[in-house]
Short mmCIF file of C-alpha atoms and ligand atoms in Angstrom, two decimals:
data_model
loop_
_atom_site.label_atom_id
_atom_site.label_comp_id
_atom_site.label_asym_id
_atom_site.label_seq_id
_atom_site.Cartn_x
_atom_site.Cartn_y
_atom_site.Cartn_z
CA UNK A 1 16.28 -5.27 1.75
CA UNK A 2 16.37 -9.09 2.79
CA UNK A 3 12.77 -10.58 3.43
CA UNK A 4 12.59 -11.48 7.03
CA UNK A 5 13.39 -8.82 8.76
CA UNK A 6 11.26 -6.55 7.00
CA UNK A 7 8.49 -9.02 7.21
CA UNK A 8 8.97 -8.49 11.07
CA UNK A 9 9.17 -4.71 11.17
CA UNK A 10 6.54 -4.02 8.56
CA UNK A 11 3.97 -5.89 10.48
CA UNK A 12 4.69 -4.03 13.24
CA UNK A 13 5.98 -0.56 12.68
CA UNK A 14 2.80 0.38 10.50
CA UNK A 15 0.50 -0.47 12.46
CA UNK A 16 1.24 2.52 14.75
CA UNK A 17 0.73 5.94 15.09
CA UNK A 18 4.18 8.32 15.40
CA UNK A 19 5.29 9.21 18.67
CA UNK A 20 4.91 13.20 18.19
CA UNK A 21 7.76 13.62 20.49
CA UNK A 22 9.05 17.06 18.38
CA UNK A 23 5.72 18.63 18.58
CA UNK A 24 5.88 19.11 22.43
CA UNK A 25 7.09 21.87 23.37
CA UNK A 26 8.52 21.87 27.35
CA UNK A 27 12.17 20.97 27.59
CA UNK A 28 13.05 19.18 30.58
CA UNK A 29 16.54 19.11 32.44
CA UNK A 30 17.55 16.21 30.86
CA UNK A 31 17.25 17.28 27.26
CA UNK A 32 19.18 20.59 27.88
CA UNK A 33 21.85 18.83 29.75
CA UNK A 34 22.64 16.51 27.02
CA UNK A 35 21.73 18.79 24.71
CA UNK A 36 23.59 21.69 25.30
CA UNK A 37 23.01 25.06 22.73
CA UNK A 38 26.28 25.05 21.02
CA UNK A 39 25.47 21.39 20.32
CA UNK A 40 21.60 22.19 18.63
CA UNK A 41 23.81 24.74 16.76
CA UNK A 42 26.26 22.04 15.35
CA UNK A 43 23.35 19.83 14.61
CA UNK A 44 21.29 22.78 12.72
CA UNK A 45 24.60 22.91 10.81
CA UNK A 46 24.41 20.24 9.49
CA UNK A 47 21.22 20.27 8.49
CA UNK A 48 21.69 23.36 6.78
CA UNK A 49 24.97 21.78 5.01
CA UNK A 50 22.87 18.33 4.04
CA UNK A 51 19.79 20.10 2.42
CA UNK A 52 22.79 21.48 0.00
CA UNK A 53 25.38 18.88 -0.30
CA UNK A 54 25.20 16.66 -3.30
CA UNK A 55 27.98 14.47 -2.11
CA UNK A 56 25.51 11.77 -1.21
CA UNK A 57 23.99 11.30 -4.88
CA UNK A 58 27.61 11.97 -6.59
CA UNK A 59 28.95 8.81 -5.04
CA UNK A 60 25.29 6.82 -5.68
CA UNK A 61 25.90 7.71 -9.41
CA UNK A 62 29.45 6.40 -9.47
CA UNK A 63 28.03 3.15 -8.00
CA UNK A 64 25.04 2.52 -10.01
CA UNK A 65 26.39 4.07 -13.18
CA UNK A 66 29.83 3.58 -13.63
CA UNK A 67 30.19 0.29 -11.14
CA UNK A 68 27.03 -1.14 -12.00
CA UNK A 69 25.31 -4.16 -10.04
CA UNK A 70 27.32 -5.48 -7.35
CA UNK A 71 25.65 -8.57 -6.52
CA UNK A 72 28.16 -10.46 -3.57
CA UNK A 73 30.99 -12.15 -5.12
CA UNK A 74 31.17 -10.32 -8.38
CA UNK A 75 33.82 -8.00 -9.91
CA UNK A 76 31.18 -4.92 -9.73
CA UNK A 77 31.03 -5.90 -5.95
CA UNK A 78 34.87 -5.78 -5.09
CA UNK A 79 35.11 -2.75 -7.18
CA UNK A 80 32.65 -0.68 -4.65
CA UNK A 81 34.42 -2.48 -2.00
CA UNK A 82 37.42 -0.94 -3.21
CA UNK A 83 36.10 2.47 -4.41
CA UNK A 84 34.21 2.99 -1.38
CA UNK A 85 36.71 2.70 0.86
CA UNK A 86 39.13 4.89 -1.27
CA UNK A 87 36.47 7.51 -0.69
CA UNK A 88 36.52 7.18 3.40
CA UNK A 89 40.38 6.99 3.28
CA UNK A 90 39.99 10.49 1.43
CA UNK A 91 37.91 12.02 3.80
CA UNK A 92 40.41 10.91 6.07
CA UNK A 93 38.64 8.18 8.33
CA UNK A 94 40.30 5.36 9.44
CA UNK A 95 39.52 2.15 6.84
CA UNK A 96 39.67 -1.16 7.28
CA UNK A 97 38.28 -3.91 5.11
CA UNK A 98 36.39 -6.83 7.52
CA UNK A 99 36.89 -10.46 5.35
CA UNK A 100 33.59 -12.07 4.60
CA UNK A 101 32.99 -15.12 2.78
CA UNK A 102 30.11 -14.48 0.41
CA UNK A 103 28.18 -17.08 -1.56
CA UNK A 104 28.72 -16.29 -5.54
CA UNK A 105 25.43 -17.14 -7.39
CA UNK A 106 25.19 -15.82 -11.04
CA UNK A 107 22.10 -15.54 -13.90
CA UNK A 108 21.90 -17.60 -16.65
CA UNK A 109 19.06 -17.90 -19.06
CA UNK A 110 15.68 -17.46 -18.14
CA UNK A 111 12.83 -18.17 -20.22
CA UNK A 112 9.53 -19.77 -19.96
CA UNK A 113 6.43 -20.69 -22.47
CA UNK A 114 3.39 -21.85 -22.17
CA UNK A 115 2.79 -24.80 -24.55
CA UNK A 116 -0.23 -26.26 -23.71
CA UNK A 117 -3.73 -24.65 -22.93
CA UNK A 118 -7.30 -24.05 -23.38
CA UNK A 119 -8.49 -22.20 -26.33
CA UNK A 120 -4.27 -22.52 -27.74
CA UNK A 121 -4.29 -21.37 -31.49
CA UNK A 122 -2.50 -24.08 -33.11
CA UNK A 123 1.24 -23.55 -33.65
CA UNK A 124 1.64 -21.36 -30.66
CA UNK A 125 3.08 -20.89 -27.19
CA UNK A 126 2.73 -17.85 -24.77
CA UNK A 127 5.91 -16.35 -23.80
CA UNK A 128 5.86 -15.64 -19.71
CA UNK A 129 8.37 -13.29 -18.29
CA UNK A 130 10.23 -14.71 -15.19
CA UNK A 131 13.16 -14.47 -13.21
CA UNK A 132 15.48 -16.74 -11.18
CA UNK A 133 15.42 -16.41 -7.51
CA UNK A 134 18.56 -15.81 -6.14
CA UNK A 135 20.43 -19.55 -4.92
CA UNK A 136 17.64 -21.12 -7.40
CA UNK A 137 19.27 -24.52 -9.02
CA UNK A 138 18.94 -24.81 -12.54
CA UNK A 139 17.09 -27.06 -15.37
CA UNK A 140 18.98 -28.89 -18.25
CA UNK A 141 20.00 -26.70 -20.64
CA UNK A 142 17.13 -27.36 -22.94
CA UNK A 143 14.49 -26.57 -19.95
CA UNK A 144 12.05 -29.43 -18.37
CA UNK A 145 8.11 -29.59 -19.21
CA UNK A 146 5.95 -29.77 -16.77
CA UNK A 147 2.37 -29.06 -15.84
CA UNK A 148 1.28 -25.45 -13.53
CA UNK A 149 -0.47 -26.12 -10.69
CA UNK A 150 -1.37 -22.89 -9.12
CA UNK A 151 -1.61 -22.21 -5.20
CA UNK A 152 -2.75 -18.83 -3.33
CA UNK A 153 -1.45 -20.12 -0.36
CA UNK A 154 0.55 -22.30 1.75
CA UNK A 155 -2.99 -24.33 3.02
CA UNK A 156 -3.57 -25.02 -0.64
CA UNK A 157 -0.54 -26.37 -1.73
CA UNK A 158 -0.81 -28.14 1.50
CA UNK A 159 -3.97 -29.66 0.73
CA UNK A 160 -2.50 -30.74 -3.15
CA UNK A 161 -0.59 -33.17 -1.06
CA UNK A 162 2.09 -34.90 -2.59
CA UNK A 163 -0.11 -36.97 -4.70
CA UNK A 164 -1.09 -33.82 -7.33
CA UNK A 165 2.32 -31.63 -6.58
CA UNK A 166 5.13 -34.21 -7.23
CA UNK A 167 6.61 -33.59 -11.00
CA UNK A 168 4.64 -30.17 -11.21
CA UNK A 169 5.48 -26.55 -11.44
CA UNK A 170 3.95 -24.51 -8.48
CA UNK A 171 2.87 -21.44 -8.69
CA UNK A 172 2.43 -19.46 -5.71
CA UNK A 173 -0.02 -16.55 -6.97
CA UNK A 174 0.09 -14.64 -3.17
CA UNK A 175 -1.12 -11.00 -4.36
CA UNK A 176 0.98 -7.46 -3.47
CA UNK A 177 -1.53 -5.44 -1.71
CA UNK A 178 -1.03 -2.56 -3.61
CA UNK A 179 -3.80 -0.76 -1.79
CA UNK A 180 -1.77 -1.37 1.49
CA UNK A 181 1.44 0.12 -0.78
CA UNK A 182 -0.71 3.07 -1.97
CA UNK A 183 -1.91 4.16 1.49
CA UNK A 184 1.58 4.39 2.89
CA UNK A 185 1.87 0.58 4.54
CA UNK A 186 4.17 -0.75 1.66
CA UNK A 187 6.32 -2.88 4.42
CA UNK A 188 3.55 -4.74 5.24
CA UNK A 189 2.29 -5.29 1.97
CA UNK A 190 5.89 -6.69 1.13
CA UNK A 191 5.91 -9.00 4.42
CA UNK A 192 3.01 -10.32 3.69
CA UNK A 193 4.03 -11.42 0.39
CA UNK A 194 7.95 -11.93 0.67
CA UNK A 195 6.84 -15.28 2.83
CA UNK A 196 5.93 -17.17 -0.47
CA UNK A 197 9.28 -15.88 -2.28
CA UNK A 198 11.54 -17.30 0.60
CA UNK A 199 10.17 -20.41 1.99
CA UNK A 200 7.67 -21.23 -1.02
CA UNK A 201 9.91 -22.92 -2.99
CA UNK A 202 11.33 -25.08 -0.40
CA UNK A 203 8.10 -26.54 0.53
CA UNK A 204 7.14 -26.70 -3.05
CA UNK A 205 10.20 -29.30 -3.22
CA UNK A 206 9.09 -30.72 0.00
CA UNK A 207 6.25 -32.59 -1.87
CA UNK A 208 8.39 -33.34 -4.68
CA UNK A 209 7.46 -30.17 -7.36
CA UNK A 210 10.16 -30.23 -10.41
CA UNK A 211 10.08 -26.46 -10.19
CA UNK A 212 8.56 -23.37 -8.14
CA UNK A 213 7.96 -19.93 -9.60
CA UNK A 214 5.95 -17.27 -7.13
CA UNK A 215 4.54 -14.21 -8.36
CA UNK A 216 6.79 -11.38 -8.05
CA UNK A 217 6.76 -9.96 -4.50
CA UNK A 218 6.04 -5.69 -5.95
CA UNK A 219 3.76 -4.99 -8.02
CA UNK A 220 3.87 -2.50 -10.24
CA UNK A 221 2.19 -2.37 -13.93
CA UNK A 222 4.91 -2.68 -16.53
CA UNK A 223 5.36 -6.56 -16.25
CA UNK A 224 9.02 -6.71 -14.52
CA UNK A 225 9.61 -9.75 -12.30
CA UNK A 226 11.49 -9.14 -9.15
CA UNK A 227 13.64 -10.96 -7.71
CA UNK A 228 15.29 -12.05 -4.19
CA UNK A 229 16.88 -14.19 -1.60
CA UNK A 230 14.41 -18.13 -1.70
CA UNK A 231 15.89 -20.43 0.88
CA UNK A 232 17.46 -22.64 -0.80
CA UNK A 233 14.86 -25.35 -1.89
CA UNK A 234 17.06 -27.76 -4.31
CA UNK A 235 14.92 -26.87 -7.59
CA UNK A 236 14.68 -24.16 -10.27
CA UNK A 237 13.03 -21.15 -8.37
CA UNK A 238 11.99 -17.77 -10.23
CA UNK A 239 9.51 -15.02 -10.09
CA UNK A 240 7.15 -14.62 -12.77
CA UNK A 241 5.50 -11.20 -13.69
CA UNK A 242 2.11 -9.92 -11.44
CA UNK A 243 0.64 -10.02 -15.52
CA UNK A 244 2.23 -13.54 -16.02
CA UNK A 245 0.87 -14.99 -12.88
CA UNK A 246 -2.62 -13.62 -13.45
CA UNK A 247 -2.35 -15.10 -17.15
CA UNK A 248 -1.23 -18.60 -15.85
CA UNK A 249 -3.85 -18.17 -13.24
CA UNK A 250 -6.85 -17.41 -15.48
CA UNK A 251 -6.07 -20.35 -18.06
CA UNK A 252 -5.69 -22.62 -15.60
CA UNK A 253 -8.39 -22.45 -13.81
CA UNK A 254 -9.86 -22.92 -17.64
CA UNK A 255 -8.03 -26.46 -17.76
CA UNK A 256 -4.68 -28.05 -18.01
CA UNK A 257 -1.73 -25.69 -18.56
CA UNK A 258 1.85 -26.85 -19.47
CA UNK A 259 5.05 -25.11 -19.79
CA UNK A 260 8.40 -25.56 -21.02
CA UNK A 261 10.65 -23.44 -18.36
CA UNK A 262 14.46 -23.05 -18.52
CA UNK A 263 16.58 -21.40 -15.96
CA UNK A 264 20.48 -21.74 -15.90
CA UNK A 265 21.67 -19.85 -12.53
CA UNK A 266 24.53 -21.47 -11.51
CA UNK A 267 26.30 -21.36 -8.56
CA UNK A 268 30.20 -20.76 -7.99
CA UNK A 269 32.60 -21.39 -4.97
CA UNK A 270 32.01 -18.97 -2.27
CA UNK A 271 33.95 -15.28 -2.91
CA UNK A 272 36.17 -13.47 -1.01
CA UNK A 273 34.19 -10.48 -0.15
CA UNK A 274 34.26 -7.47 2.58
CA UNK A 275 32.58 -4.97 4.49
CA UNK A 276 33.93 -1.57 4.52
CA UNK A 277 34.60 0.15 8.12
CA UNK A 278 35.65 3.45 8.39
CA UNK A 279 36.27 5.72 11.68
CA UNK A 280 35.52 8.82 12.36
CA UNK A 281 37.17 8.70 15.85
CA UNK A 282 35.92 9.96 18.87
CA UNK A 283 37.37 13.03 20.69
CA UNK A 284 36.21 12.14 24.01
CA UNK A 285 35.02 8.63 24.24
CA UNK A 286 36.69 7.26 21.10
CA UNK A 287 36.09 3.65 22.22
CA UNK A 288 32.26 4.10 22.12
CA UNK A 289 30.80 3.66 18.40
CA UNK A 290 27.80 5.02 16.38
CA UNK A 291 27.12 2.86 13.43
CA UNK A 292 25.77 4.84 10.42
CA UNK A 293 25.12 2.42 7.62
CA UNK A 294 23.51 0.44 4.40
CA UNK A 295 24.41 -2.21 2.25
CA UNK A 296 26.70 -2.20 -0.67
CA UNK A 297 25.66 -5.42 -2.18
CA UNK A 298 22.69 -5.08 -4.26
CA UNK A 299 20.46 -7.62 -6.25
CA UNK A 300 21.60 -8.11 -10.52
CA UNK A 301 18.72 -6.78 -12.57
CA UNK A 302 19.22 -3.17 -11.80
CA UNK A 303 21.75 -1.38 -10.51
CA UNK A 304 21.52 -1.13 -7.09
CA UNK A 305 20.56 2.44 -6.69
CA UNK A 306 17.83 2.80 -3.90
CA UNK A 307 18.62 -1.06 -2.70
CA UNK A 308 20.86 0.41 -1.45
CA UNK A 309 23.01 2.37 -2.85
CA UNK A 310 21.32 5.22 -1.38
CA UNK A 311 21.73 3.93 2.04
CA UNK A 312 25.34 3.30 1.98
CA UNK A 313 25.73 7.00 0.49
CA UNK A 314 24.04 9.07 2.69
CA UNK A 315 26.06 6.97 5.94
CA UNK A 316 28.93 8.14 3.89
CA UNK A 317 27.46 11.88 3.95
CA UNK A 318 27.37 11.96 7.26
CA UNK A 319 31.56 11.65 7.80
CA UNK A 320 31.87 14.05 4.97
CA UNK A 321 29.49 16.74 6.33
CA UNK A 322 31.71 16.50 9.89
CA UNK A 323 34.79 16.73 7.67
CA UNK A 324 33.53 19.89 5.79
CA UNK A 325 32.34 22.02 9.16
CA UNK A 326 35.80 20.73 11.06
CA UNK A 327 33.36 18.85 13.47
CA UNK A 328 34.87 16.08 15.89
CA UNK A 329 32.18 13.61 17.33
CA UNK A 330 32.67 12.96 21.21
CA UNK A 331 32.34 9.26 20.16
CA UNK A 332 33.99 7.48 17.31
CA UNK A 333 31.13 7.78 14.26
CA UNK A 334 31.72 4.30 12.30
CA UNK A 335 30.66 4.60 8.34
CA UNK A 336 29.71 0.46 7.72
CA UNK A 337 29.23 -0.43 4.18
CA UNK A 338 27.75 -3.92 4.57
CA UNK A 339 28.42 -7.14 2.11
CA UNK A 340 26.11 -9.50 1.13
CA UNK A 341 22.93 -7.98 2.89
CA UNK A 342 20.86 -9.53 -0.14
CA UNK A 343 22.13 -13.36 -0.19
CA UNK A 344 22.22 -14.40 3.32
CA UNK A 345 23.54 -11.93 5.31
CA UNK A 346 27.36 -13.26 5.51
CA UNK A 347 28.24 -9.28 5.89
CA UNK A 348 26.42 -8.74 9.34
CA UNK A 349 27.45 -12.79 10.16
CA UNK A 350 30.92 -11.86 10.16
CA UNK A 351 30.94 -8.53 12.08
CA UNK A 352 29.22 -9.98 14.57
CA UNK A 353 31.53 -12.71 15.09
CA UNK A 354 34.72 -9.99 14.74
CA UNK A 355 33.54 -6.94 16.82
CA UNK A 356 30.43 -8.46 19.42
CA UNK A 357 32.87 -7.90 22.77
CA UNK A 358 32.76 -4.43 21.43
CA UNK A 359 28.60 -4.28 21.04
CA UNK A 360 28.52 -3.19 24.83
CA UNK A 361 30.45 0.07 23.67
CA UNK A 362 28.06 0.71 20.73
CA UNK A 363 26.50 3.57 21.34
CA UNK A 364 24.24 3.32 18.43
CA UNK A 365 23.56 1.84 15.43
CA UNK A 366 21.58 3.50 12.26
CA UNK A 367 20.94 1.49 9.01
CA UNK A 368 19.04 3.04 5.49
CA UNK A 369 17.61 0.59 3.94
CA UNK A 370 14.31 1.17 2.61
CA UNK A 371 14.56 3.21 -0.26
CA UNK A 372 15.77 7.18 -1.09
CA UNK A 373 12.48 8.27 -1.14
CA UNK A 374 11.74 11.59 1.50
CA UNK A 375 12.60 10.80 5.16
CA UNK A 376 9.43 10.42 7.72
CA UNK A 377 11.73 9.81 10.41
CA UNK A 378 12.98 6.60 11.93
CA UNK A 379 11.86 2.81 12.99
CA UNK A 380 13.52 2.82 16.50
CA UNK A 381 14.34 -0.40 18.80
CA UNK A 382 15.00 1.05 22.21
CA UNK A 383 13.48 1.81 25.60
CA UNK A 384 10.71 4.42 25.27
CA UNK A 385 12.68 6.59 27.88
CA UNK A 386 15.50 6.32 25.50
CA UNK A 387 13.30 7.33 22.41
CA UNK A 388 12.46 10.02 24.65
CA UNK A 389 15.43 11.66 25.01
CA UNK A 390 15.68 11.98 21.12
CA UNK A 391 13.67 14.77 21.28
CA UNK A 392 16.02 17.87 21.02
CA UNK A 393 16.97 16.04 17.33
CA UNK A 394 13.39 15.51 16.36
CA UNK A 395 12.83 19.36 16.36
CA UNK A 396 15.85 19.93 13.84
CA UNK A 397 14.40 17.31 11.50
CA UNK A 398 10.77 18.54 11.79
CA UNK A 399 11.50 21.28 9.27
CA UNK A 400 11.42 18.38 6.52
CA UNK A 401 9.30 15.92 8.44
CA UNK A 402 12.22 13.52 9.09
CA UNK A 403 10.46 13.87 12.75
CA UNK A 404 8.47 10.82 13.48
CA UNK A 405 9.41 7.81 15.81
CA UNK A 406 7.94 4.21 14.97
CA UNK A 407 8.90 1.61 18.00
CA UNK A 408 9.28 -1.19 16.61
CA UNK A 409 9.76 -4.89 18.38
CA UNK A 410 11.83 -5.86 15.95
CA UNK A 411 15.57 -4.74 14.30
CA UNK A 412 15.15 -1.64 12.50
CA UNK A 413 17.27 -3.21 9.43
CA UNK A 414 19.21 -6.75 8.93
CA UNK A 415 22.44 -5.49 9.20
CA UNK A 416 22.18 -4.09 12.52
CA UNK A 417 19.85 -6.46 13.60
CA UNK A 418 22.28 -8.55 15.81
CA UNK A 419 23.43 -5.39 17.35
CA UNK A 420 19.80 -4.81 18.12
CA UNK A 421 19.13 -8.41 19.67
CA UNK A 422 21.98 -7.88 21.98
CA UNK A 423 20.68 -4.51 23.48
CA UNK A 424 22.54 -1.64 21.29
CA UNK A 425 19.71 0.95 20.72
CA UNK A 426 18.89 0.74 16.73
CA UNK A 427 17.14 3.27 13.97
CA UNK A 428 16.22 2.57 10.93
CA UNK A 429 15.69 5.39 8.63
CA UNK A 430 11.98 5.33 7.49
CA UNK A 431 11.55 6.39 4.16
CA UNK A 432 8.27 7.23 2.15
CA UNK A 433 7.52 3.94 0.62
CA UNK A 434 4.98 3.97 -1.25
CA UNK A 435 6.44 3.39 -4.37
CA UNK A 436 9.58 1.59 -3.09
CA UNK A 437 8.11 -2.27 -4.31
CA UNK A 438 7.91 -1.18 -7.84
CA UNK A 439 11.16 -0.86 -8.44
CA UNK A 440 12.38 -3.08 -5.21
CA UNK A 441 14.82 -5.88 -6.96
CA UNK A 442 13.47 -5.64 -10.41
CA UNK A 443 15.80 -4.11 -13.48
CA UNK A 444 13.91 -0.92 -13.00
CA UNK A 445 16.01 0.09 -9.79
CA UNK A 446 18.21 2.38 -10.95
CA UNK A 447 19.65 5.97 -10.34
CA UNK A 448 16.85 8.17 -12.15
CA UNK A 449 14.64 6.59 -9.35
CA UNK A 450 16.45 8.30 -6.63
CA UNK A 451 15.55 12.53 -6.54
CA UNK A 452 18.26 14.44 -5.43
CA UNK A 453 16.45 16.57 -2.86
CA UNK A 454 14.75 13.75 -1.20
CA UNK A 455 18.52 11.96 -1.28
CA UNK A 456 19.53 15.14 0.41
CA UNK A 457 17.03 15.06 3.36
CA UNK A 458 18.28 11.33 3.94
CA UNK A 459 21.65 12.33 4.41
CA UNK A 460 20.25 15.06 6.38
CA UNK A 461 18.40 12.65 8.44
CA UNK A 462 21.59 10.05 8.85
CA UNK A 463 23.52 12.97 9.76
CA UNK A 464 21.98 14.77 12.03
CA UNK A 465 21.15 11.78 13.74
CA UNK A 466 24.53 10.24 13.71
CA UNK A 467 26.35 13.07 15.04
CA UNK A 468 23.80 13.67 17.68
CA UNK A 469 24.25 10.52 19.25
CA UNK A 470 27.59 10.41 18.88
CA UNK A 471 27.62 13.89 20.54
CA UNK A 472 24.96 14.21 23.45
CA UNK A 473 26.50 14.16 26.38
CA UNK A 474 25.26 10.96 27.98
CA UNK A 475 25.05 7.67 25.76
CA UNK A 476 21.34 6.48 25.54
CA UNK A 477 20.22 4.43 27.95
CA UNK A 478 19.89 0.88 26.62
ZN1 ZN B 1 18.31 -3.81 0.82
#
């Protein structure tokens, strides 16, 4: 998941209290009307077929494991481009690949030592363990030398002035709350950080810095930098380790501090790149859509599996559980696997500028991309009355807690977040997250972090959902 929009929706979405819409009980007209009983029944059906399908984690193995990282613009990328839409065309949807130019930034060395500080035994360096941020420029080959200057915030590198930051290294040290993370508000803990990641740099370079490194936005205990989008700030950019940062921290606070950094990212002409569209076409109202979706891109260090392989999996669940039970939506349900979610957001760019006369006619639109963890239930953008009316599905995912409504202000994911601003009611599937940013963009996200059963209750959740909205009989109300 990009920074800004989750910056957005975490300061706002944990902040409140779910909406205990299943736990009432009355039924009004409404609900029965567009919830008619052999429609609950097809819903509980799928449940039932979710909780037991292991489609969804089949195809995030074949990603993770035999694709591998598909950061946008590389050959693992156009492989799942390729494989996933095989997969819909087997199912029997209707696939199209959308064009999308994608920006093609790739890893090159990364290594960083401390060479001069207080207390130094003679003959020695520290090793630090960093990262590049994604778009980061790179040093000469041999690295630059340069002096840490380290910043908690913006105000203080503000107050360094240009005088004391020109020809330096910054380091923002902006801490993870992991107490926020730990009591269950791990999207605010990460928008409160993620700032420093993407603009840091850039006003690091504003006041003439040689190089910017931020401490990794996740913060778990095994020393793994983590990396992510940085706007692009014309200098080397990385991530160091929450144990590096604290190190770099503590000995210069002791005294000068020096370090030899070298980071060779380079950056290649823009790819050729797609999103995958498939339809599952509507029996009634075929020209109104329901977007079920994630993103196929993912970031290099891992291999993509809960950002977001998971998410693109379980959206492709949801056709194949209406292909298994012979189920026909009364609107067209539209399986998106989105490009480039991670660099810039070219993916959700172009299908905005190719299908926006159509966002009138979008019913819907669902995105999963926040992790595999169990299902709470969903971040929703839509009128209350709307939310409302959700009720009849909220009672067939209270049986696994996938039952809670979070209003949010903002675009329940970045993908769908254009579809949001111009009125299309949007969910975002709101995983347990608690443990999400210690894996989050680091070479630790990979498939053995994803549990099958909770995988299962996600597709369950995208599922159900999906099919009920492409289903009940009215559209929401927008
Ligand atoms: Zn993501």
């Amino acid at each position: 998941m990009l920074c800004l929009t989750l910056l957005l929706r975490a300061a706002h979405a944990q902040n409140q209290p779910p909406m205990p819409f299943a736990a009432q009980a009355q039924t009004s007209q409404a609900e029965q009307a567009n919830f008619p009983p052999q429609l609950l029944e097809e819903l509980s059906a799928i449940k039932a077929t979710a909780l037991s399908d292991d489609y969804a984690y089949r195809q995030v193995a074949h990603l993770t494991e035999n694709v591998g990282p598909r950061p946008s613009g590389s050959l693992q990328a156009k492989a799942a481009v390729d494989y996933v839409a095989a997969e819909l065309r087997q199912l029997g949807l209707d696939v199209r690949l959308e064009e999308v130019k994608v920006p093609h930034w790739v890893r090159g060395a990364e290594t960083a030592e401390l060479i001069e500080y207080r207390g130094q035994a003679a003959g020695t360096t520290q090793k630090v363990v960093l990262t590049a941020l994604g778009g980061s420029t790179s040093t000469p080959a041999d690295g630059i030398v340069a002096e840490v200057v380290v910043v908690n915030d913006f105000n203080e590198l503000k107050a360094l002035g240009r005088d004391r930051a020109a020809g330096k290294i910054i380091l923002f040290n902006e801490l993870f709350d992991k107490q926020k993370a730990a009591a269950g508000m791990a999207f605010m803990a990460y928008g409160e950080a993620v700032r420093y990641r993407g603009a840091g740099p850039k006003a690091a370079a504003d006041l003439g810095a040689v190089a910017a490194l931020v401490r990794s936005v996740g913060d778990a205990d095994f020393r793994l930098p983590h990396t992510g989008f940085s706007m692009p700030a014309g200098i080397p950019a990385g991530a160091v380790t929450a144990e590096d940062a604290d190190l770099i921290a503590h000995l210069s606070s002791q005294g000068k501090v020096r370090m030899h950094l070298t980071l060779t990212p380079q950056k290649l002409p823009d790819a050729t790149s797609y999103n995958v569209i498939a339809d599952l076409k509507g029996s009634d109202h075929p020209e109104q859509i329901v977007v079920v979706s994630g993103h196929l891109d993912s970031w290099d260090l891992g291999t993509g599996a809960i950002d977001d392989g998971a998410g693109v999996v379980i959206a492709m669940e949801a056709a194949e559980i209406l292909q298994k039970l012979h189920l026909r939506p009364k609107r067209t349900l539209r399986v998106i696997a989105w490009m480039d979610e991670e660099n810039g957001g070219s993916g959700s760019q172009a299908y905005t500028r190719d299908y926006s006369a159509e966002f009138p006619r979008c019913v819907a639109a669902i995105e999963s991309d926040s992790g595999a963890a169990h299902p709470l239930g969903f971040d929703v953008r839509m009128t209350p009355h709307a939310a409302e009316l959700l009720r009849p599905v909220l009672a067939i995912l209270q049986s696994f807690g996938a039952n809670a409504v979070m209003p949010s202000s903002y675009p329940p994911g970045a993908d769908i977040a254009a579809m949001s601003e111009a009125g299309v009611p949007a969910l975002g599937v709101l995983q347990d997250g608690r443990t999400y940013f210690n894996y989050h963009h680091s070479a630790a996200d990979t498939l053995d972090k994803i549990v099958p059963a909770e995988l299962r209750e996600n597709a369950a959740a995208m599922a159900v959902m999906g099919y009920a909205l492409a289903s009940m009989k009215d559209p929401l109300p927008r």
